[in-house]
Structures are given as C-alpha cells and as structure tokens.
Amino acid sequence: MAFESLSDKLQGVFKKLKGKGVLTEADINEAMREVKLALLEADVNFKVVKDFVSSVKEKSLGSDVLESLTPGQQVIKIVNDELVTLMGGANSKLTYSPRGFTIFLMVGLQGTGKTTTCGKLANYLKKNGKKPMLCACDIYRPAAIDQLEVVGKSVDVPVFTMRECREPEIIAEKAVKEAEMKGYDVLIVDTAGRLQIDEALMDELVRVKKAIKPHEILLVVDAMTGQDAVNAAAGFDEKLGIDGVIMTKLDGDARGGAALSVKQVTGKPIKFIGLGEKFDALEPFHPERMASRILGMGDMLSLIEKAQENFDESKAEELEKKIKKNEFSLDDFLEQMGQIKKMGGIAKILDMIPGVNSTAMKNVDLDESQKEFAQMEAIILSMTKAERKDPSLLNASRRKRIAAGSGQPVSKINTLIKRYDEARKMMKQFTNASGGKKKRMFRGF
C-alpha cells in the first residue's frame, strides 16, 4: 500500500515525542526536521512540504501544546489536522446536472488506467442508483474501442462507438443524443491520451469539451508516477480546467507523494482512488481517513462501510437461527470465508485496523493466506452434501477420499475441521450473549 514508508517514519517520530513528559522547542525542531525528510522521501512537492512543516511547527510551539499534560498527543493531532487540510479537508463528491442528465469527461495521459477507470466509475454509479452509458472517443490507440467494450461488458454497461468516425467531438455529440434518447442519466466519455501533454491532445479535448459541455472533467493520474502526476494535473487544469482527480494504483508501492501534493498544487480535489484491478476497487477519497491511516490510526469507517456493502441482513438472521439450532455447517463456514474475500481479503482488512502497522503486516504472508482460502474451498467442495452438513461423519476413510479429491493432505482437512469447530463455538457464544454483552464483545473484537 502507498504511504507504507512514510507511515513507518512518522510513527517513529511520534513514538519519541509521546515518550517525553515535557516537550521543548528543541524537541519540536528535531521532530519537524524528521517529518520534513519523511515527506520529501515520500516524493511530496518541496513547496508543499515547506508550508506544511512551517504550519505544524508554528502550532506545535504554542503554549497550549508545550504546557499540556500530553504534548506528544497534541502534536500528533496537529499533524493529523494539517494532513487532512493538505489533502482537501473533506470528501469531494461528484456533482450531477440539475436537469437530470450528467456528462463526465475522462481525460489523462497514456498508461494511467483511464479506460479501466471508466468501467470502475460506471460500476460505482450503478451501485449508487444511476444508469450510466460509456462512450469510446479514443480513436488512436490500437484496440482502445475494443478494450472499452470489454470493460463495458464486464460491468454490464452499454458502450457507444462509431468506429469509422475520426472526429471525437462528433462521436461524443452523437453519444449524448443516444444516451438521452435511451433513458440513461449519466454518460462517461473515454478520451485519447498521449505519452505527454501536447498541443494536439489539448486542442482535441477542448473541441470535445465545447461540443458536449460536460458537467465535470475528471483527470485520471497514476500514483506510481509521483510528482509527474501532479505536474500532469497542473498542465491539464491550465489548458482544460479540470474538476477533480481520480488517482489510480494507490494500492501499489507508490510512495504517496502525489496524493499529498495534488490538491495544494492545483487547487483541485482527489475525488476517487483506485485500490486494485477489480471493477469494484474504486473508492471515494476521504482525506481524514487517509490521514488516519498514514498516522497508523487505521480507518475503521471504511472498514465498516466495506462490511455493510457485503452485509445481507436476511442471511445474517438465517445464520443466527442455524447457530442457535446447532446447524452451522461447513457450507456456512465457506460462505463466511467468502465474505472476507469480498471485502478485499486479509490485506485490505488489516490495513484498515487501528494499530496494525506496516511492520506487523510484513510478518503476515498475505499470499499464503489467499492460498489457504483456496485450499479450504477445495476441501469443502470435495465433500458430499451430507458431510458438509454434518462434519461428524468424517471418519478416516472419508478424509482420505476428500484428500485425494481436493489434492490436499489429510492434515489440512484435520486443521480445517478444527477451525470450523472453533468458529462454531465462538459464534454460539456470541448468539447466546445478551444485548449488552454482545456490544462489549464487538468492542473487544
């Protein structure tokens, strides 16, 4: 995940501060020097770092901080607040046309993941009750139209194309008419990119902008390119006037400097971040949650939202009844594991839990965890319905048969049954708990 190195360094700085009962001006100066170096190493814009450190230092040297009983905590709060401000203050939502039909023009350089992001955005809008259509206006890149059609099919969203037309503004105009006529309420226009900003690209985008008058122009940038992404944002904004940024590949080993610089340099907010290859791996950008994660305080709000997205109340009630009647089967166990996979797997969940820093994450073999899920699935699916319903049937000869069918050793089957028994006991305890006790168990989870 981006920010890993920055997060480790900042947490190291604050650990030293929290260890001191009293802070002197020299302590603050030393801490700010380390914060400055950490931000520069994370590829944050130099001017942004200078202003950020100056602001934090000024506030940290106030008498209310130095004379406080917990000066270290006060400095952390100041850094947190300044990080939130740096990244835009609050979540910047998409805006929609008051007349009911909205056009989003997607722009960006080649290789930023723009076409895939169009699909992710369409998928996000669908989940939020919109009826989107995609439009292919990249007439240069080989197979660009084919790629958008594949993307559209993957998210079940129609794609407007005019393969013979060589004028993107005409394609976009026709797409608007088609989308309105067919009752779609959002049109997402995918445009051509270049390896770098040039006059021909900008002229073309200006023509498309004039022809369809988009409600918002969204720039797609690659977090892995660091300050180049910030420079691209500034260039596109100057020539075209963008309304927001979608930052892709923030789940990779990007140092994160672009996310911390783009709002301050361009004045335009990050609206979404891409955190994976799948079409549901696009999330609204919340500066306060990102600041919390950078400072090692987790992101419980995003974790709760993820859980709610994958939560089915009727299934939960059905599961509770099964547990009470002692009918929790291996099929149910498999379904619960599937829920964890849907939430992005162990890595995603650990990344959002407060106190789980990247050093601890390094000790968890995440590939091994995913492999283990697949092995458990193979074992359970190699059982008969009766065995899945009542694992007590699994004698030695049955376990040997399942081992042969799943390609796993008998020891793995024994481990799975042990885990299943532990999960069943824990769930039984939970469903038998009174309301107050349930709440306490949740707090301790």
PDB file of N, CA and C in Angstrom, residues 125-176:
ATOM      1  N   LEU A 125     -21.259   4.074 -10.092  1.00  0.00           N
ATOM      2  CA  LEU A 125     -22.505   4.834 -10.305  1.00  0.00           C
ATOM      3  C   LEU A 125     -23.717   3.909 -10.324  1.00  0.00           C
ATOM      4  N   LYS A 126     -23.554   2.743 -10.947  1.00  0.00           N
ATOM      5  CA  LYS A 126     -24.643   1.756 -10.971  1.00  0.00           C
ATOM      6  C   LYS A 126     -25.045   1.344  -9.554  1.00  0.00           C
ATOM      7  N   LYS A 127     -24.028   1.095  -8.732  1.00  0.00           N
ATOM      8  CA  LYS A 127     -24.287   0.696  -7.330  1.00  0.00           C
ATOM      9  C   LYS A 127     -25.018   1.799  -6.574  1.00  0.00           C
ATOM     10  N   ASN A 128     -24.839   3.033  -7.037  1.00  0.00           N
ATOM     11  CA  ASN A 128     -25.454   4.175  -6.362  1.00  0.00           C
ATOM     12  C   ASN A 128     -26.718   4.665  -7.066  1.00  0.00           C
ATOM     13  N   GLY A 129     -27.333   3.745  -7.825  1.00  0.00           N
ATOM     14  CA  GLY A 129     -28.657   4.026  -8.377  1.00  0.00           C
ATOM     15  C   GLY A 129     -28.689   4.777  -9.697  1.00  0.00           C
ATOM     16  N   LYS A 130     -27.534   4.985 -10.327  1.00  0.00           N
ATOM     17  CA  LYS A 130     -27.508   5.687 -11.620  1.00  0.00           C
ATOM     18  C   LYS A 130     -27.587   4.673 -12.769  1.00  0.00           C
ATOM     19  N   LYS A 131     -27.898   5.217 -13.966  1.00  0.00           N
ATOM     20  CA  LYS A 131     -27.982   4.370 -15.155  1.00  0.00           C
ATOM     21  C   LYS A 131     -26.980   4.916 -16.194  1.00  0.00           C
ATOM     22  N   PRO A 132     -25.696   4.457 -16.109  1.00  0.00           N
ATOM     23  CA  PRO A 132     -24.668   5.047 -16.965  1.00  0.00           C
ATOM     24  C   PRO A 132     -24.511   4.388 -18.338  1.00  0.00           C
ATOM     25  N   MET A 133     -23.952   5.165 -19.268  1.00  0.00           N
ATOM     26  CA  MET A 133     -23.524   4.643 -20.570  1.00  0.00           C
ATOM     27  C   MET A 133     -22.084   5.102 -20.779  1.00  0.00           C
ATOM     28  N   LEU A 134     -21.280   4.281 -21.450  1.00  0.00           N
ATOM     29  CA  LEU A 134     -19.895   4.632 -21.763  1.00  0.00           C
ATOM     30  C   LEU A 134     -19.795   5.062 -23.222  1.00  0.00           C
ATOM     31  N   CYS A 135     -18.825   5.930 -23.510  1.00  0.00           N
ATOM     32  CA  CYS A 135     -18.624   6.383 -24.896  1.00  0.00           C
ATOM     33  C   CYS A 135     -17.141   6.298 -25.239  1.00  0.00           C
ATOM     34  N   ALA A 136     -16.817   5.657 -26.373  1.00  0.00           N
ATOM     35  CA  ALA A 136     -15.422   5.455 -26.801  1.00  0.00           C
ATOM     36  C   ALA A 136     -14.980   6.568 -27.759  1.00  0.00           C
ATOM     37  N   CYS A 137     -14.126   7.475 -27.243  1.00  0.00           N
ATOM     38  CA  CYS A 137     -13.633   8.582 -28.093  1.00  0.00           C
ATOM     39  C   CYS A 137     -12.125   8.521 -28.319  1.00  0.00           C
ATOM     40  N   ASP A 138     -11.497   7.395 -27.931  1.00  0.00           N
ATOM     41  CA  ASP A 138     -10.063   7.233 -28.230  1.00  0.00           C
ATOM     42  C   ASP A 138      -9.959   6.560 -29.593  1.00  0.00           C
ATOM     43  N   ILE A 139      -9.676   7.373 -30.611  1.00  0.00           N
ATOM     44  CA  ILE A 139      -9.663   6.859 -31.989  1.00  0.00           C
ATOM     45  C   ILE A 139      -8.251   6.497 -32.463  1.00  0.00           C
ATOM     46  N   TYR A 140      -7.264   6.630 -31.575  1.00  0.00           N
ATOM     47  CA  TYR A 140      -5.872   6.420 -31.996  1.00  0.00           C
ATOM     48  C   TYR A 140      -5.277   5.105 -31.498  1.00  0.00           C
ATOM     49  N   ARG A 141      -5.397   4.854 -30.207  1.00  0.00           N
ATOM     50  CA  ARG A 141      -4.727   3.686 -29.625  1.00  0.00           C
ATOM     51  C   ARG A 141      -5.322   2.396 -30.182  1.00  0.00           C
ATOM     52  N   PRO A 142      -4.475   1.483 -30.685  1.00  0.00           N
ATOM     53  CA  PRO A 142      -4.988   0.219 -31.226  1.00  0.00           C
ATOM     54  C   PRO A 142      -5.819  -0.525 -30.182  1.00  0.00           C
ATOM     55  N   ALA A 143      -6.971  -0.975 -30.598  1.00  0.00           N
ATOM     56  CA  ALA A 143      -7.877  -1.775 -29.742  1.00  0.00           C
ATOM     57  C   ALA A 143      -8.457  -1.014 -28.556  1.00  0.00           C
ATOM     58  N   ALA A 144      -8.345   0.338 -28.547  1.00  0.00           N
ATOM     59  CA  ALA A 144      -8.900   1.121 -27.427  1.00  0.00           C
ATOM     60  C   ALA A 144     -10.414   0.957 -27.353  1.00  0.00           C
ATOM     61  N   ILE A 145     -11.062   0.958 -28.523  1.00  0.00           N
ATOM     62  CA  ILE A 145     -12.531   0.805 -28.563  1.00  0.00           C
ATOM     63  C   ILE A 145     -12.916  -0.599 -28.095  1.00  0.00           C
ATOM     64  N   ASP A 146     -12.150  -1.603 -28.592  1.00  0.00           N
ATOM     65  CA  ASP A 146     -12.408  -2.994 -28.161  1.00  0.00           C
ATOM     66  C   ASP A 146     -12.265  -3.124 -26.647  1.00  0.00           C
ATOM     67  N   GLN A 147     -11.227  -2.473 -26.102  1.00  0.00           N
ATOM     68  CA  GLN A 147     -10.980  -2.560 -24.656  1.00  0.00           C
ATOM     69  C   GLN A 147     -12.159  -1.989 -23.870  1.00  0.00           C
ATOM     70  N   LEU A 148     -12.667  -0.826 -24.316  1.00  0.00           N
ATOM     71  CA  LEU A 148     -13.797  -0.222 -23.607  1.00  0.00           C
ATOM     72  C   LEU A 148     -15.043  -1.103 -23.702  1.00  0.00           C
ATOM     73  N   GLU A 149     -15.210  -1.762 -24.850  1.00  0.00           N
ATOM     74  CA  GLU A 149     -16.363  -2.666 -25.000  1.00  0.00           C
ATOM     75  C   GLU A 149     -16.256  -3.854 -24.036  1.00  0.00           C
ATOM     76  N   VAL A 150     -15.033  -4.371 -23.867  1.00  0.00           N
ATOM     77  CA  VAL A 150     -14.811  -5.478 -22.914  1.00  0.00           C
ATOM     78  C   VAL A 150     -15.098  -4.998 -21.491  1.00  0.00           C
ATOM     79  N   VAL A 151     -14.616  -3.787 -21.188  1.00  0.00           N
ATOM     80  CA  VAL A 151     -14.845  -3.184 -19.869  1.00  0.00           C
ATOM     81  C   VAL A 151     -16.348  -3.009 -19.623  1.00  0.00           C
ATOM     82  N   GLY A 152     -17.050  -2.481 -20.641  1.00  0.00           N
ATOM     83  CA  GLY A 152     -18.497  -2.275 -20.528  1.00  0.00           C
ATOM     84  C   GLY A 152     -19.240  -3.573 -20.265  1.00  0.00           C
ATOM     85  N   LYS A 153     -18.819  -4.604 -20.964  1.00  0.00           N
ATOM     86  CA  LYS A 153     -19.451  -5.918 -20.794  1.00  0.00           C
ATOM     87  C   LYS A 153     -19.217  -6.453 -19.383  1.00  0.00           C
ATOM     88  N   SER A 154     -18.012  -6.235 -18.863  1.00  0.00           N
ATOM     89  CA  SER A 154     -17.656  -6.726 -17.523  1.00  0.00           C
ATOM     90  C   SER A 154     -18.516  -6.093 -16.432  1.00  0.00           C
ATOM     91  N   VAL A 155     -18.900  -4.828 -16.622  1.00  0.00           N
ATOM     92  CA  VAL A 155     -19.705  -4.141 -15.591  1.00  0.00           C
ATOM     93  C   VAL A 155     -21.172  -4.016 -16.010  1.00  0.00           C
ATOM     94  N   ASP A 156     -21.497  -4.649 -17.160  1.00  0.00           N
ATOM     95  CA  ASP A 156     -22.862  -4.651 -17.679  1.00  0.00           C
ATOM     96  C   ASP A 156     -23.388  -3.227 -17.938  1.00  0.00           C
ATOM     97  N   VAL A 157     -22.556  -2.449 -18.656  1.00  0.00           N
ATOM     98  CA  VAL A 157     -22.914  -1.074 -19.031  1.00  0.00           C
ATOM     99  C   VAL A 157     -22.718  -0.940 -20.541  1.00  0.00           C
ATOM    100  N   PRO A 158     -23.713  -0.377 -21.275  1.00  0.00           N
ATOM    101  CA  PRO A 158     -23.578  -0.252 -22.739  1.00  0.00           C
ATOM    102  C   PRO A 158     -22.479   0.734 -23.143  1.00  0.00           C
ATOM    103  N   VAL A 159     -21.897   0.489 -24.317  1.00  0.00           N
ATOM    104  CA  VAL A 159     -20.819   1.343 -24.818  1.00  0.00           C
ATOM    105  C   VAL A 159     -21.213   1.889 -26.193  1.00  0.00           C
ATOM    106  N   PHE A 160     -21.154   3.216 -26.338  1.00  0.00           N
ATOM    107  CA  PHE A 160     -21.458   3.845 -27.634  1.00  0.00           C
ATOM    108  C   PHE A 160     -20.163   3.945 -28.435  1.00  0.00           C
ATOM    109  N   THR A 161     -20.179   3.433 -29.676  1.00  0.00           N
ATOM    110  CA  THR A 161     -18.994   3.517 -30.549  1.00  0.00           C
ATOM    111  C   THR A 161     -19.393   3.979 -31.949  1.00  0.00           C
ATOM    112  N   MET A 162     -18.438   4.627 -32.636  1.00  0.00           N
ATOM    113  CA  MET A 162     -18.567   4.962 -34.062  1.00  0.00           C
ATOM    114  C   MET A 162     -17.196   4.693 -34.684  1.00  0.00           C
ATOM    115  N   ARG A 163     -16.969   3.444 -35.041  1.00  0.00           N
ATOM    116  CA  ARG A 163     -15.629   3.015 -35.448  1.00  0.00           C
ATOM    117  C   ARG A 163     -15.088   3.733 -36.679  1.00  0.00           C
ATOM    118  N   GLU A 164     -15.962   4.147 -37.568  1.00  0.00           N
ATOM    119  CA  GLU A 164     -15.486   4.774 -38.823  1.00  0.00           C
ATOM    120  C   GLU A 164     -15.213   6.269 -38.658  1.00  0.00           C
ATOM    121  N   CYS A 165     -15.753   6.875 -37.609  1.00  0.00           N
ATOM    122  CA  CYS A 165     -15.617   8.333 -37.426  1.00  0.00           C
ATOM    123  C   CYS A 165     -14.252   8.668 -36.839  1.00  0.00           C
ATOM    124  N   ARG A 166     -13.601   9.718 -37.359  1.00  0.00           N
ATOM    125  CA  ARG A 166     -12.271  10.116 -36.879  1.00  0.00           C
ATOM    126  C   ARG A 166     -12.324  11.453 -36.142  1.00  0.00           C
ATOM    127  N   GLU A 167     -13.520  11.891 -35.773  1.00  0.00           N
ATOM    128  CA  GLU A 167     -13.648  13.167 -35.055  1.00  0.00           C
ATOM    129  C   GLU A 167     -14.303  12.920 -33.700  1.00  0.00           C
ATOM    130  N   PRO A 168     -13.514  12.913 -32.624  1.00  0.00           N
ATOM    131  CA  PRO A 168     -14.029  12.582 -31.288  1.00  0.00           C
ATOM    132  C   PRO A 168     -15.204  13.446 -30.842  1.00  0.00           C
ATOM    133  N   GLU A 169     -15.183  14.747 -31.231  1.00  0.00           N
ATOM    134  CA  GLU A 169     -16.275  15.631 -30.794  1.00  0.00           C
ATOM    135  C   GLU A 169     -17.623  15.220 -31.393  1.00  0.00           C
ATOM    136  N   ILE A 170     -17.589  14.700 -32.636  1.00  0.00           N
ATOM    137  CA  ILE A 170     -18.833  14.235 -33.281  1.00  0.00           C
ATOM    138  C   ILE A 170     -19.317  12.948 -32.604  1.00  0.00           C
ATOM    139  N   ILE A 171     -18.364  12.042 -32.298  1.00  0.00           N
ATOM    140  CA  ILE A 171     -18.717  10.794 -31.602  1.00  0.00           C
ATOM    141  C   ILE A 171     -19.384  11.132 -30.259  1.00  0.00           C
ATOM    142  N   ALA A 172     -18.782  12.074 -29.537  1.00  0.00           N
ATOM    143  CA  ALA A 172     -19.306  12.447 -28.216  1.00  0.00           C
ATOM    144  C   ALA A 172     -20.702  13.063 -28.330  1.00  0.00           C
ATOM    145  N   GLU A 173     -20.889  13.926 -29.304  1.00  0.00           N
ATOM    146  CA  GLU A 173     -22.211  14.562 -29.512  1.00  0.00           C
ATOM    147  C   GLU A 173     -23.291  13.519 -29.795  1.00  0.00           C
ATOM    148  N   LYS A 174     -22.952  12.569 -30.685  1.00  0.00           N
ATOM    149  CA  LYS A 174     -23.917  11.505 -31.032  1.00  0.00           C
ATOM    150  C   LYS A 174     -24.222  10.628 -29.806  1.00  0.00           C
ATOM    151  N   ALA A 175     -23.193  10.394 -29.006  1.00  0.00           N
ATOM    152  CA  ALA A 175     -23.364   9.576 -27.798  1.00  0.00           C
ATOM    153  C   ALA A 175     -24.327  10.240 -26.813  1.00  0.00           C
ATOM    154  N   VAL A 176     -24.211  11.557 -26.699  1.00  0.00           N
ATOM    155  CA  VAL A 176     -25.114  12.310 -25.804  1.00  0.00           C
ATOM    156  C   VAL A 176     -26.562  12.113 -26.249  1.00  0.00           C
TER     157      VAL A 176
END
